[in-house]
CSV table of C-alpha atoms in Angstrom, one decimal:
chain,number,residue,atom,x,y,z
A,1,MET,CA,183.1,81.0,-67.4
A,2,ASN,CA,180.4,78.5,-66.2
A,3,SER,CA,180.0,80.3,-62.8
A,4,GLU,CA,179.2,83.6,-64.5
A,5,PRO,CA,175.6,84.8,-64.3
A,6,PHE,CA,173.3,84.1,-67.3
A,7,SER,CA,173.3,87.2,-69.5
A,8,LEU,CA,170.7,88.5,-72.0
A,9,PHE,CA,173.3,88.3,-74.8
A,10,ASP,CA,173.8,84.6,-74.1
A,11,ALA,CA,170.0,84.1,-74.1
A,12,LEU,CA,169.7,85.9,-77.4
A,13,CYS,CA,172.4,83.8,-79.0
A,14,ILE,CA,170.9,80.6,-77.7
A,15,GLY,CA,167.5,81.6,-78.9
A,16,ILE,CA,168.8,82.3,-82.5
A,17,THR,CA,170.7,79.0,-82.4
A,18,CYS,CA,167.5,77.1,-81.5
A,19,ILE,CA,165.4,78.8,-84.2
A,20,THR,CA,168.1,78.0,-86.8
A,21,VAL,CA,168.4,74.4,-85.7
A,22,CYS,CA,164.6,74.0,-85.7
A,23,PHE,CA,164.3,75.5,-89.2
A,24,ILE,CA,167.0,73.2,-90.7
A,25,ALA,CA,165.7,70.2,-88.9
A,26,ALA,CA,162.2,70.9,-90.1
A,27,ALA,CA,163.3,71.2,-93.7
A,28,LEU,CA,165.3,68.0,-93.5
A,29,LEU,CA,162.5,66.1,-91.7
A,30,THR,CA,160.0,67.1,-94.3
A,31,ILE,CA,162.1,65.4,-96.9
A,32,ILE,CA,162.8,62.4,-94.7
A,33,ILE,CA,159.2,61.9,-93.6
A,34,GLY,CA,157.9,62.5,-97.1
A,35,GLY,CA,160.4,60.3,-98.8
A,36,LEU,CA,160.7,57.3,-96.5
A,37,PRO,CA,157.6,55.5,-97.8
A,38,PHE,CA,159.1,55.6,-101.3
A,39,ILE,CA,162.6,54.6,-100.3
A,40,HIS,CA,162.1,50.9,-101.0
A,41,GLN,CA,160.6,51.7,-104.5
A,42,ALA,CA,163.6,54.0,-105.1
A,43,ILE,CA,166.1,51.4,-104.2
A,44,LEU,CA,164.6,49.0,-106.7
A,45,SER,CA,164.2,51.6,-109.5
A,46,PRO,CA,166.7,51.1,-112.3
A,47,GLU,CA,166.7,54.8,-112.9
A,48,ILE,CA,167.7,55.7,-109.4
A,49,LEU,CA,170.3,52.9,-109.3
A,50,PHE,CA,171.7,54.3,-112.6
A,51,SER,CA,171.9,57.8,-111.2
A,52,ILE,CA,173.6,56.6,-108.0
A,53,ARG,CA,176.1,54.6,-110.0
A,54,LEU,CA,176.8,57.6,-112.3
A,55,SER,CA,177.1,60.0,-109.4
A,56,LEU,CA,179.5,57.7,-107.6
A,57,THR,CA,181.6,57.1,-110.7
A,58,THR,CA,181.8,60.7,-111.9
A,59,SER,CA,182.4,62.1,-108.3
A,60,SER,CA,185.2,59.7,-107.7
A,61,ILE,CA,186.9,60.4,-111.1
A,62,SER,CA,186.5,64.2,-110.8
A,63,THR,CA,187.8,64.1,-107.2
A,64,LEU,CA,190.9,62.3,-108.4
A,65,LEU,CA,191.4,64.7,-111.3
A,66,CYS,CA,191.0,67.6,-108.9
A,67,PHE,CA,193.9,66.3,-106.8
A,68,VAL,CA,196.0,65.6,-109.9
A,69,CYS,CA,195.8,69.3,-110.7
A,70,ALA,CA,195.4,70.9,-107.3
A,71,ILE,CA,198.4,69.4,-105.6
A,72,PRO,CA,200.9,70.7,-108.2
A,73,CYS,CA,199.1,74.1,-108.3
A,74,ALA,CA,199.2,74.5,-104.5
A,75,TYR,CA,202.8,73.4,-104.4
A,76,ALA,CA,203.8,75.9,-107.1
A,77,LEU,CA,201.9,78.7,-105.3
A,78,THR,CA,203.4,77.9,-101.9
A,79,HIS,CA,206.9,76.6,-102.7
A,80,ALA,CA,208.1,77.6,-106.2
A,81,ARG,CA,209.3,80.8,-107.7
A,82,MET,CA,207.1,81.5,-110.6
A,83,PRO,CA,206.2,84.5,-112.6
A,84,LEU,CA,202.8,86.2,-112.1
A,85,LYS,CA,202.2,84.0,-109.1
A,86,ARG,CA,199.6,86.4,-107.5
A,87,LEU,CA,197.7,86.6,-110.8
A,88,CYS,CA,197.7,82.8,-111.2
A,89,HIS,CA,196.5,82.4,-107.6
A,90,LEU,CA,193.7,84.9,-108.2
A,91,ILE,CA,192.6,83.1,-111.4
A,92,LEU,CA,192.7,79.7,-109.8
A,93,GLU,CA,190.5,80.8,-106.9
A,94,LEU,CA,188.2,83.0,-109.0
A,95,PRO,CA,185.7,80.2,-109.7
A,96,LEU,CA,185.0,80.0,-105.9
A,97,SER,CA,183.0,83.2,-106.2
A,98,ILE,CA,181.3,82.5,-109.6
A,99,PRO,CA,177.8,80.8,-109.6
A,100,TYR,CA,178.0,77.2,-110.7
A,101,LEU,CA,175.5,77.8,-113.4
A,102,VAL,CA,177.8,80.5,-114.9
A,103,LEU,CA,180.8,78.1,-114.7
A,104,GLY,CA,178.7,75.5,-116.6
A,105,LEU,CA,177.8,78.1,-119.2
A,106,CYS,CA,181.5,79.1,-119.6
A,107,LEU,CA,182.3,75.4,-120.2
A,108,LEU,CA,179.4,75.0,-122.6
A,109,MET,CA,180.6,78.0,-124.6
A,110,LEU,CA,184.2,76.8,-124.5
A,111,PHE,CA,183.3,73.3,-125.8
A,112,SER,CA,180.9,74.7,-128.4
A,113,SER,CA,183.7,76.7,-129.9
A,114,ASP,CA,185.8,75.5,-132.8
A,115,ALA,CA,188.3,74.0,-130.4
A,116,GLY,CA,185.5,72.2,-128.6
A,117,LYS,CA,184.2,70.9,-131.9
A,118,TRP,CA,187.6,69.7,-132.9
A,119,LEU,CA,187.9,67.8,-129.6
A,120,ARG,CA,184.5,66.2,-130.3
A,121,ASP,CA,185.7,65.2,-133.7
A,122,VAL,CA,188.7,63.5,-132.2
A,123,GLY,CA,186.5,61.6,-129.8
A,124,ILE,CA,186.5,63.8,-126.7
A,125,ARG,CA,182.9,64.5,-126.4
A,126,VAL,CA,181.9,66.6,-123.4
A,127,ILE,CA,178.5,68.3,-124.1
A,128,PHE,CA,175.5,66.2,-123.2
A,129,ASP,CA,177.9,63.4,-122.2
A,130,PRO,CA,178.9,61.8,-118.9
A,131,LYS,CA,182.4,63.2,-119.4
A,132,GLY,CA,180.8,66.6,-119.2
A,133,ILE,CA,179.5,65.7,-115.7
A,134,ILE,CA,183.1,65.0,-114.6
A,135,LEU,CA,184.3,68.2,-116.1
A,136,ALA,CA,181.5,70.2,-114.4
A,137,GLN,CA,182.3,68.6,-111.0
A,138,TRP,CA,186.0,69.3,-111.6
A,139,ILE,CA,185.5,73.0,-112.4
A,140,ILE,CA,183.4,73.7,-109.3
A,141,ASN,CA,185.7,71.8,-107.0
A,142,ILE,CA,189.2,72.6,-108.3
A,143,PRO,CA,189.4,76.1,-106.7
A,144,PHE,CA,188.1,74.6,-103.4
A,145,VAL,CA,190.7,71.9,-103.4
A,146,ILE,CA,193.5,74.3,-104.4
A,147,ARG,CA,192.6,76.6,-101.5
A,148,LEU,CA,192.6,73.7,-99.0
A,149,MET,CA,195.9,72.3,-100.3
A,150,TYR,CA,197.4,75.7,-100.4
A,151,SER,CA,196.7,76.2,-96.7
A,152,ALA,CA,197.9,72.7,-95.9
A,153,PHE,CA,201.2,73.3,-97.7
A,154,SER,CA,201.5,76.7,-96.1
A,155,GLU,CA,201.1,75.4,-92.6
A,156,ILE,CA,204.0,72.9,-92.9
A,157,ASP,CA,207.1,73.8,-90.9
A,158,ARG,CA,209.4,74.9,-93.7
A,159,ARG,CA,212.5,74.1,-91.6
A,160,LEU,CA,211.7,70.4,-92.0
A,161,GLU,CA,211.9,70.9,-95.8
A,162,TYR,CA,215.1,72.9,-95.5
A,163,ILE,CA,216.7,70.2,-93.4
A,164,ALA,CA,215.5,67.5,-95.8
A,165,ILE,CA,217.1,69.3,-98.7
A,166,SER,CA,220.3,70.0,-96.7
A,167,LEU,CA,220.5,66.3,-96.0
A,168,GLY,CA,220.6,65.6,-99.7
A,169,ALA,CA,216.9,65.3,-100.8
A,170,THR,CA,215.9,66.7,-104.2
A,171,ARG,CA,212.8,68.8,-104.3
A,172,TRP,CA,210.8,65.8,-105.5
A,173,GLN,CA,212.2,63.6,-102.7
A,174,CYS,CA,211.5,66.3,-100.2
A,175,PHE,CA,207.9,66.5,-101.4
A,176,ARG,CA,207.5,62.8,-101.4
A,177,THR,CA,209.0,62.0,-98.1
A,178,ILE,CA,208.3,65.2,-96.0
A,179,THR,CA,205.6,67.5,-97.5
A,180,LEU,CA,203.2,64.8,-98.7
A,181,PRO,CA,203.2,62.6,-95.6
A,182,LEU,CA,202.8,65.7,-93.3
A,183,THR,CA,199.8,66.9,-95.3
A,184,LEU,CA,198.2,63.4,-95.7
A,185,ASN,CA,195.4,64.1,-93.1
A,186,ALA,CA,194.5,67.3,-94.9
A,187,ILE,CA,194.5,65.6,-98.3
A,188,VAL,CA,192.2,62.8,-97.1
A,189,MET,CA,189.9,65.2,-95.4
A,190,THR,CA,189.8,67.4,-98.5
A,191,ALA,CA,189.1,64.4,-100.7
A,192,VAL,CA,186.1,63.4,-98.6
A,193,LEU,CA,184.6,66.9,-98.7
A,194,THR,CA,185.4,67.3,-102.4
A,195,TRP,CA,183.8,64.0,-103.2
A,196,ALA,CA,180.7,65.0,-101.3
A,197,ARG,CA,180.5,68.3,-103.1
A,198,ALA,CA,180.8,66.5,-106.4
A,199,MET,CA,178.0,64.1,-105.4
A,200,GLY,CA,175.7,67.1,-104.9
A,201,GLU,CA,176.7,69.2,-107.9
A,202,PHE,CA,173.9,70.1,-110.2
A,203,GLY,CA,174.1,73.6,-111.7
A,204,ALA,CA,177.2,73.3,-113.9
A,205,THR,CA,176.3,69.8,-114.8
A,206,LEU,CA,172.8,70.9,-116.0
A,207,MET,CA,174.4,73.5,-118.3
A,208,LEU,CA,177.1,71.3,-119.8
A,209,ALA,CA,175.8,67.7,-119.7
A,210,GLY,CA,172.1,68.3,-119.3
A,211,VAL,CA,169.9,65.8,-117.5
A,212,THR,CA,168.9,63.0,-119.8
A,213,ARG,CA,167.2,60.0,-118.3
A,214,MET,CA,169.6,57.0,-117.9
A,215,LYS,CA,172.3,58.9,-119.7
A,216,THR,CA,173.5,62.0,-117.9
A,217,GLU,CA,171.2,61.5,-114.9
A,218,THR,CA,173.1,62.0,-111.7
A,219,LEU,CA,171.4,61.7,-108.2
A,220,PRO,CA,170.7,65.5,-108.0
A,221,GLY,CA,169.6,65.3,-111.6
A,222,SER,CA,167.2,62.5,-110.7
A,223,ILE,CA,165.7,64.6,-108.0
A,224,TYR,CA,165.2,67.4,-110.6
A,225,LEU,CA,163.6,65.1,-113.2
A,226,ASN,CA,161.3,63.5,-110.7
A,227,ILE,CA,160.2,66.9,-109.4
A,228,THR,CA,159.6,68.2,-112.9
A,229,THR,CA,157.5,65.2,-113.7
A,230,GLY,CA,155.5,65.5,-110.5
A,231,ASP,CA,156.9,62.4,-108.8
A,232,ASN,CA,157.6,64.1,-105.5
A,233,GLY,CA,157.8,60.8,-103.6
A,234,MET,CA,160.7,59.5,-105.7
A,235,ALA,CA,162.4,62.9,-105.7
A,236,MET,CA,162.3,62.9,-101.9
A,237,ALA,CA,163.5,59.3,-101.7
A,238,ALA,CA,166.5,60.3,-103.9
A,239,ALA,CA,167.0,63.3,-101.7
A,240,ILE,CA,167.2,61.0,-98.7
A,241,MET,CA,169.9,59.0,-100.3
A,242,LEU,CA,171.9,62.2,-101.1
A,243,LEU,CA,171.3,63.3,-97.5
A,244,GLY,CA,172.6,60.0,-96.2
A,245,ILE,CA,175.7,60.3,-98.3
A,246,SER,CA,176.3,63.9,-97.2
A,247,ALA,CA,175.8,62.9,-93.5
A,248,LEU,CA,178.3,60.0,-93.9
A,249,THR,CA,180.9,62.2,-95.5
A,250,LEU,CA,180.4,64.9,-92.8
A,251,LEU,CA,180.8,62.2,-90.1
A,252,THR,CA,184.0,60.9,-91.9
A,253,ALA,CA,185.4,64.4,-92.1
A,254,SER,CA,184.7,65.0,-88.4
A,255,LEU,CA,186.4,61.7,-87.4
A,256,LEU,CA,189.4,62.5,-89.5
A,257,GLU,CA,189.6,66.0,-88.0
A,258,ARG,CA,189.5,64.6,-84.5
A,259,LYS,CA,192.2,62.0,-85.5
A,260,LYS,CA,194.3,64.8,-86.9
A,261,HIS,CA,194.1,66.8,-83.7
A,262,SER,CA,195.0,63.8,-81.5
A,263,HIS,CA,198.1,63.2,-83.6
A,264,THR,CA,199.5,66.7,-83.9
A,265,GLY,CA,201.3,67.3,-80.7
A,266,MET,CA,204.0,69.0,-82.7
A,267,ARG,CA,203.6,71.7,-85.3
A,268,TYR,CA,203.8,69.9,-88.5
A,269,THR,CA,200.6,70.4,-90.4
B,1,MET,CA,243.5,75.5,-96.1
B,2,ASP,CA,240.5,77.8,-96.6
B,3,SER,CA,238.5,78.7,-93.5
B,4,PRO,CA,235.3,76.6,-93.2
B,5,LEU,CA,233.2,79.7,-93.0
B,6,ILE,CA,233.8,83.4,-93.6
B,7,PHE,CA,231.3,86.2,-93.2
B,8,GLN,CA,232.4,89.2,-95.3
B,9,ASP,CA,230.5,92.5,-94.6
B,10,PHE,CA,227.3,90.5,-94.5
B,11,CYS,CA,224.1,92.6,-94.4
B,12,LEU,CA,220.6,91.2,-94.5
B,13,ARG,CA,217.2,92.8,-94.0
B,14,LYS,CA,214.2,90.7,-92.9
B,15,GLY,CA,211.1,92.8,-92.4
B,16,SER,CA,212.1,95.6,-90.0
B,17,PHE,CA,215.1,93.7,-88.7
B,18,GLN,CA,218.6,94.0,-90.0
B,19,LEU,CA,221.9,92.1,-89.7
B,20,LYS,CA,224.6,94.7,-90.2
B,21,ASP,CA,228.2,94.4,-91.4
B,22,ILE,CA,228.8,90.9,-90.0
B,23,SER,CA,232.4,89.9,-90.5
B,24,PHE,CA,234.1,86.9,-88.9
B,25,SER,CA,235.7,83.6,-89.8
B,26,LEU,CA,235.6,80.2,-88.3
B,27,HIS,CA,238.7,78.1,-87.9
B,28,THR,CA,239.0,74.5,-88.7
B,29,ARG,CA,237.6,72.2,-85.9
B,30,GLU,CA,236.7,75.3,-83.9
B,31,ILE,CA,233.7,75.7,-81.7
B,32,PHE,CA,232.4,79.3,-82.1
B,33,ALA,CA,229.5,80.7,-80.1
B,34,ILE,CA,227.3,83.6,-81.1
B,35,LEU,CA,226.1,85.1,-77.9
B,36,GLY,CA,223.2,87.5,-77.7
B,37,LYS,CA,219.8,88.4,-76.2
B,38,SER,CA,216.5,87.2,-77.6
B,39,GLY,CA,215.7,89.2,-80.7
B,40,ALA,CA,219.4,90.1,-81.3
B,41,GLY,CA,219.4,88.2,-84.6
B,42,LYS,CA,221.2,85.1,-83.6
B,43,THR,CA,219.0,82.6,-85.4
B,44,LEU,CA,218.9,84.8,-88.5
B,45,LEU,CA,222.7,84.8,-88.5
B,46,LEU,CA,222.8,81.1,-88.1
B,47,GLU,CA,220.3,80.5,-90.9
B,48,SER,CA,222.3,82.9,-93.0
B,49,ALA,CA,225.4,80.8,-92.3
B,50,ALA,CA,223.5,77.9,-93.8
B,51,GLY,CA,222.9,80.0,-96.9
B,52,PHE,CA,219.1,80.2,-96.4
B,53,TYR,CA,219.0,83.9,-97.3
B,54,SER,CA,220.6,86.0,-100.0
B,55,PRO,CA,222.5,89.0,-98.6
B,56,HIS,CA,221.7,92.6,-99.5
B,57,HIS,CA,225.4,93.3,-99.2
B,58,GLY,CA,228.6,91.2,-98.6
B,59,GLN,CA,229.0,87.5,-98.9
B,60,ILE,CA,229.5,84.2,-97.0
B,61,LEU,CA,232.3,81.9,-98.1
B,62,LEU,CA,232.2,78.2,-97.4
B,63,TYR,CA,235.7,76.8,-97.9
B,64,GLY,CA,236.5,79.8,-100.1
B,65,HIS,CA,233.4,79.5,-102.3
B,66,ASN,CA,230.4,81.8,-102.2
B,67,ILE,CA,227.8,79.7,-100.3
B,68,HIS,CA,225.1,80.6,-102.7
B,69,SER,CA,227.0,79.1,-105.6
B,70,ILE,CA,226.9,75.7,-103.9
B,71,PRO,CA,223.6,73.7,-103.9
B,72,LEU,CA,222.1,73.3,-100.5
B,73,ALA,CA,222.6,69.5,-100.5
B,74,GLN,CA,226.3,69.8,-101.3
B,75,ARG,CA,227.3,72.4,-98.7
B,76,LYS,CA,228.1,69.7,-96.1
B,77,ILE,CA,226.4,71.6,-93.4
B,78,GLY,CA,224.6,70.0,-90.5
B,79,PHE,CA,221.8,72.0,-88.9
B,80,VAL,CA,220.4,71.4,-85.4
B,81,TYR,CA,217.4,73.6,-84.5
B,82,GLN,CA,216.4,74.7,-81.0
B,83,ASP,CA,213.4,72.4,-81.0
B,84,TYR,CA,215.5,69.9,-83.1
B,85,ALA,CA,213.0,69.8,-86.0
B,86,LEU,CA,212.9,66.0,-86.2
B,87,PHE,CA,210.6,64.6,-88.9
B,88,PRO,CA,207.6,63.8,-86.8
B,89,HIS,CA,206.3,61.0,-89.0
B,90,MET,CA,209.5,59.0,-88.9
B,91,THR,CA,211.1,56.9,-86.2
B,92,ALA,CA,214.4,58.1,-84.7
B,93,GLU,CA,216.2,55.6,-86.9
B,94,LYS,CA,214.5,56.8,-90.1
B,95,ASN,CA,215.3,60.4,-89.1
B,96,ILE,CA,219.0,59.6,-88.7
B,97,ALA,CA,219.2,57.5,-91.9
B,98,TYR,CA,217.3,60.1,-93.9
B,99,GLY,CA,220.4,61.7,-95.5
B,100,LEU,CA,221.9,58.3,-96.3
B,101,GLN,CA,218.6,57.2,-97.8
B,102,MET,CA,218.5,60.3,-100.0
B,103,ARG,CA,222.0,59.6,-101.2
B,104,HIS,CA,221.0,56.0,-102.1
B,105,ILE,CA,223.5,54.4,-99.7
B,106,PRO,CA,222.9,50.6,-99.6
B,107,GLN,CA,220.6,49.5,-96.9
B,108,LYS,CA,223.2,47.5,-95.1
B,109,GLU,CA,225.6,50.4,-95.0
B,110,GLN,CA,222.8,52.7,-93.8
B,111,GLN,CA,222.1,50.3,-90.9
B,112,TYR,CA,225.8,50.0,-90.0
B,113,LYS,CA,226.2,53.8,-89.9
B,114,VAL,CA,223.1,54.4,-88.0
B,115,ASN,CA,224.1,51.9,-85.4
B,116,GLU,CA,227.6,53.3,-85.2
B,117,ILE,CA,226.4,56.9,-84.6
B,118,ALA,CA,223.7,55.7,-82.2
B,119,GLU,CA,226.3,54.0,-80.2
B,120,ILE,CA,228.5,57.1,-80.1
B,121,LEU,CA,225.6,59.3,-79.0
B,122,HIS,CA,224.0,56.6,-76.7
B,123,ILE,CA,220.7,56.4,-78.4
B,124,ARG,CA,220.6,52.8,-79.6
B,125,GLU,CA,217.6,52.0,-77.4
B,126,ILE,CA,215.4,54.7,-78.8
B,127,LEU,CA,215.9,54.1,-82.5
B,128,GLN,CA,212.4,52.6,-83.0
B,129,GLN,CA,210.6,55.5,-81.2
B,130,TYR,CA,208.9,58.4,-82.8
B,131,PRO,CA,210.1,62.0,-81.9
B,132,GLN,CA,206.9,62.8,-79.9
B,133,THR,CA,207.8,60.0,-77.4
B,134,LEU,CA,211.5,61.2,-76.9
B,135,SER,CA,212.8,63.4,-74.1
B,136,GLY,CA,214.5,66.6,-74.9
B,137,GLY,CA,218.0,65.1,-74.5
B,138,GLU,CA,217.1,62.2,-76.7
B,139,LYS,CA,215.7,64.5,-79.4
B,140,GLN,CA,218.8,66.5,-79.2
B,141,ARG,CA,221.0,63.5,-79.7
B,142,CYS,CA,218.8,62.2,-82.5
B,143,ALA,CA,219.1,65.6,-84.3
B,144,LEU,CA,222.8,65.6,-83.8
B,145,ALA,CA,223.1,62.0,-85.1
B,146,ARG,CA,221.0,63.0,-88.2
B,147,ALA,CA,223.3,65.9,-88.9
B,148,LEU,CA,226.6,64.1,-88.1
B,149,ILE,CA,225.9,60.9,-90.0
B,150,LEU,CA,226.8,62.7,-93.2
B,151,ARG,CA,230.1,63.9,-91.8
B,152,PRO,CA,229.4,67.6,-92.3
B,153,SER,CA,232.3,70.1,-92.4
B,154,LEU,CA,230.3,72.6,-90.5
B,155,LEU,CA,227.7,72.0,-87.8
B,156,LEU,CA,225.2,74.8,-87.0
B,157,MET,CA,223.3,74.7,-83.8
B,158,ASP,CA,220.5,77.0,-82.8
B,159,GLU,CA,220.3,77.3,-79.0
B,160,PRO,CA,220.7,73.5,-78.8
B,161,PHE,CA,220.6,73.2,-75.0
B,162,ALA,CA,217.8,75.8,-74.3
B,163,ALA,CA,215.1,73.2,-73.6
B,164,LEU,CA,217.2,70.7,-71.6
B,165,ASP,CA,217.5,70.2,-67.8
B,166,PRO,CA,220.8,71.0,-66.2
B,167,LEU,CA,222.0,67.4,-65.9
B,168,THR,CA,221.3,66.4,-69.5
B,169,ARG,CA,222.9,69.7,-70.5
B,170,LYS,CA,226.1,68.9,-68.6
B,171,HIS,CA,226.3,65.5,-70.3
B,172,LEU,CA,225.7,66.9,-73.7
B,173,TYR,CA,228.3,69.7,-73.2
B,174,ALA,CA,230.9,66.9,-72.7
B,175,GLU,CA,229.8,65.2,-75.9
B,176,ILE,CA,229.7,68.4,-78.0
B,177,THR,CA,233.2,69.3,-77.2
B,178,THR,CA,234.5,66.0,-78.6
B,179,ILE,CA,232.6,66.4,-81.9
B,180,PRO,CA,235.1,68.6,-83.8
B,181,GLU,CA,237.9,66.2,-83.4
B,182,ARG,CA,235.8,63.1,-83.7
B,183,PHE,CA,233.9,64.2,-86.8
B,184,ASP,CA,236.5,66.6,-88.3
B,185,CYS,CA,234.1,69.5,-88.4
B,186,SER,CA,233.7,73.1,-87.0
B,187,ILE,CA,230.8,74.1,-84.9
B,188,LEU,CA,228.9,77.4,-85.0
B,189,PHE,CA,226.2,77.7,-82.4
B,190,VAL,CA,224.1,80.5,-81.0
B,191,THR,CA,223.1,80.9,-77.4
B,192,HIS,CA,221.9,83.5,-74.9
B,193,ASP,CA,223.7,81.6,-72.0
B,194,PHE,CA,227.0,83.2,-71.1
B,195,GLN,CA,228.2,80.2,-69.2
B,196,GLU,CA,227.3,77.8,-72.0
B,197,ALA,CA,229.2,79.9,-74.5
B,198,GLN,CA,232.3,80.1,-72.3
B,199,GLN,CA,232.2,76.4,-71.5
B,200,LEU,CA,231.8,75.1,-75.0
B,201,ALA,CA,233.4,77.6,-77.4
B,202,GLN,CA,237.0,78.6,-78.0
B,203,ARG,CA,235.8,82.0,-79.3
B,204,ILE,CA,232.6,84.0,-78.8
B,205,GLY,CA,231.0,86.6,-81.0
B,206,ILE,CA,228.6,89.0,-79.3
B,207,ILE,CA,225.7,90.1,-81.3
B,208,ILE,CA,223.7,93.2,-80.2
B,209,ALA,CA,220.7,94.4,-82.2
B,210,GLY,CA,221.9,92.7,-85.4
B,211,ARG,CA,225.5,93.8,-85.2
B,212,LEU,CA,228.4,91.6,-84.2
B,213,THR,CA,230.0,94.0,-81.8
B,214,SER,CA,232.9,91.9,-80.5
B,215,ILE,CA,234.7,88.6,-81.0
B,216,ARG,CA,236.5,87.4,-77.9
B,217,LYS,CA,238.4,84.3,-76.7
B,218,ALA,CA,236.2,82.4,-74.3
B,219,GLU,CA,238.5,83.2,-71.3
B,220,ASP,CA,238.3,86.9,-72.1
B,221,LEU,CA,234.5,87.1,-72.4
B,222,PHE,CA,234.1,89.4,-69.4
B,223,SER,CA,237.0,91.7,-70.1
B,224,PRO,CA,235.8,95.3,-70.0
B,225,CYS,CA,236.1,97.5,-73.0
B,226,ASP,CA,235.0,101.0,-74.2
B,227,ASP,CA,231.8,99.9,-75.8
B,228,GLU,CA,229.0,100.9,-73.3
B,229,ASP,CA,226.4,98.6,-74.9
B,230,LEU,CA,228.7,95.6,-74.8
B,231,ASN,CA,229.6,96.3,-71.1
B,232,THR,CA,225.9,96.6,-70.3
B,233,PHE,CA,225.1,93.4,-72.1
B,234,LEU,CA,227.9,91.6,-70.2
B,235,THR,CA,227.0,93.4,-67.0
B,236,ILE,CA,230.6,94.5,-66.4
B,237,SER,CA,232.1,97.9,-65.5
B,238,PRO,CA,233.7,100.0,-68.2
B,239,THR,CA,237.4,100.4,-68.3
B,240,HIS,CA,237.2,104.0,-67.4
């Protein structure tokens, strides 16, 4: 391929790539250059520190909850005989195509209903509460995690599971000893990406939990509050932190992907 | 005593492919080969023998009982795939001991049985290795050990020697022929290799386009008959 003459089509593609790279880099650099002088101040700000802590906590909990639900869902969709499987699959993946703001509105309406009020009365408060942030992050991520787990479980060589069961494993033992270990790389990679998505979630959170200083203020919420109050420097400093976290997760995901490819000589994930 | 395995008018449709009116029975401690070209339905027939698919018509009896009425784990069937399908995240030892572990056999007994079968199949030195690091012959022996450690009544093998070099193949032929007596089991295997079928099996079933057209004794494999397709497959001249 390399010895082939340079074509106009190649030149066009390279040109478009360069323009895209320059545009994205310019946008990021604007934030980085503008925010760097304020980064020290941001690190010392109790408000920013609170928002980082809240984002880290809620993202970790919501990611965990996503897996608690997504692994059984993906397993049922790929391995179990269940009624209305296609419909269930469709409904589970539907939120992927719904704007996050709308998802947040759905949750707000649900938890404002009588059932939601009853939950609030028994102590499960979601609206304008940090628990609402977890729920908002969960709803935007659950279809994404289900989809990735679904493809991970679908790619497993089913003969290995047949053999495990024919050797005496129960479904649960087969899942624990064969299915889960063989999808471990996919699970870890999905967890990293899910966590990063949760860290950056804003739309659904805004609708359900709102953005109240030092209460429901996540890192994206902090950017929003600082922009609305005209403190662009602090907003950009918070954005740099979010960018750093995103870059780190992207790097982790890439390393995991490379590790996965170097280990999969056989067809097992 | 009931036959270990009986196919009765078995029909199965998978996509556009069909297994049609398969009928045969396996004798106790017999090695039976299913011989056919690629795409003839050999693997599908073997997987059907393990009870992986429900038939559209007919049935499969395992020691007189409909195979689908017996849970997969209780069928006492060992399965060896063409690429051996070893669990890639476990060492050879863990692969072999898997069935014992799932049956909650005490650790000491597991160790004893693994060592015993590893000794029989000459794989003691590779027990701590992962499947990716094993040669074709070692994988084959490891898969056999994993299946045989549970003393199955029936051993199913899908083109078990296809990926092996001639020398390893020759060594394994000798070992396979001793398995029925040694482990008190019958073997059903599929192959596209005429010589292999003749060398290992007592009887050979010939499958052409999803239909079991003939069952012959190994020594009569190349006897001509009236079936034109069969003669063409065996590349022999018709009787008249």
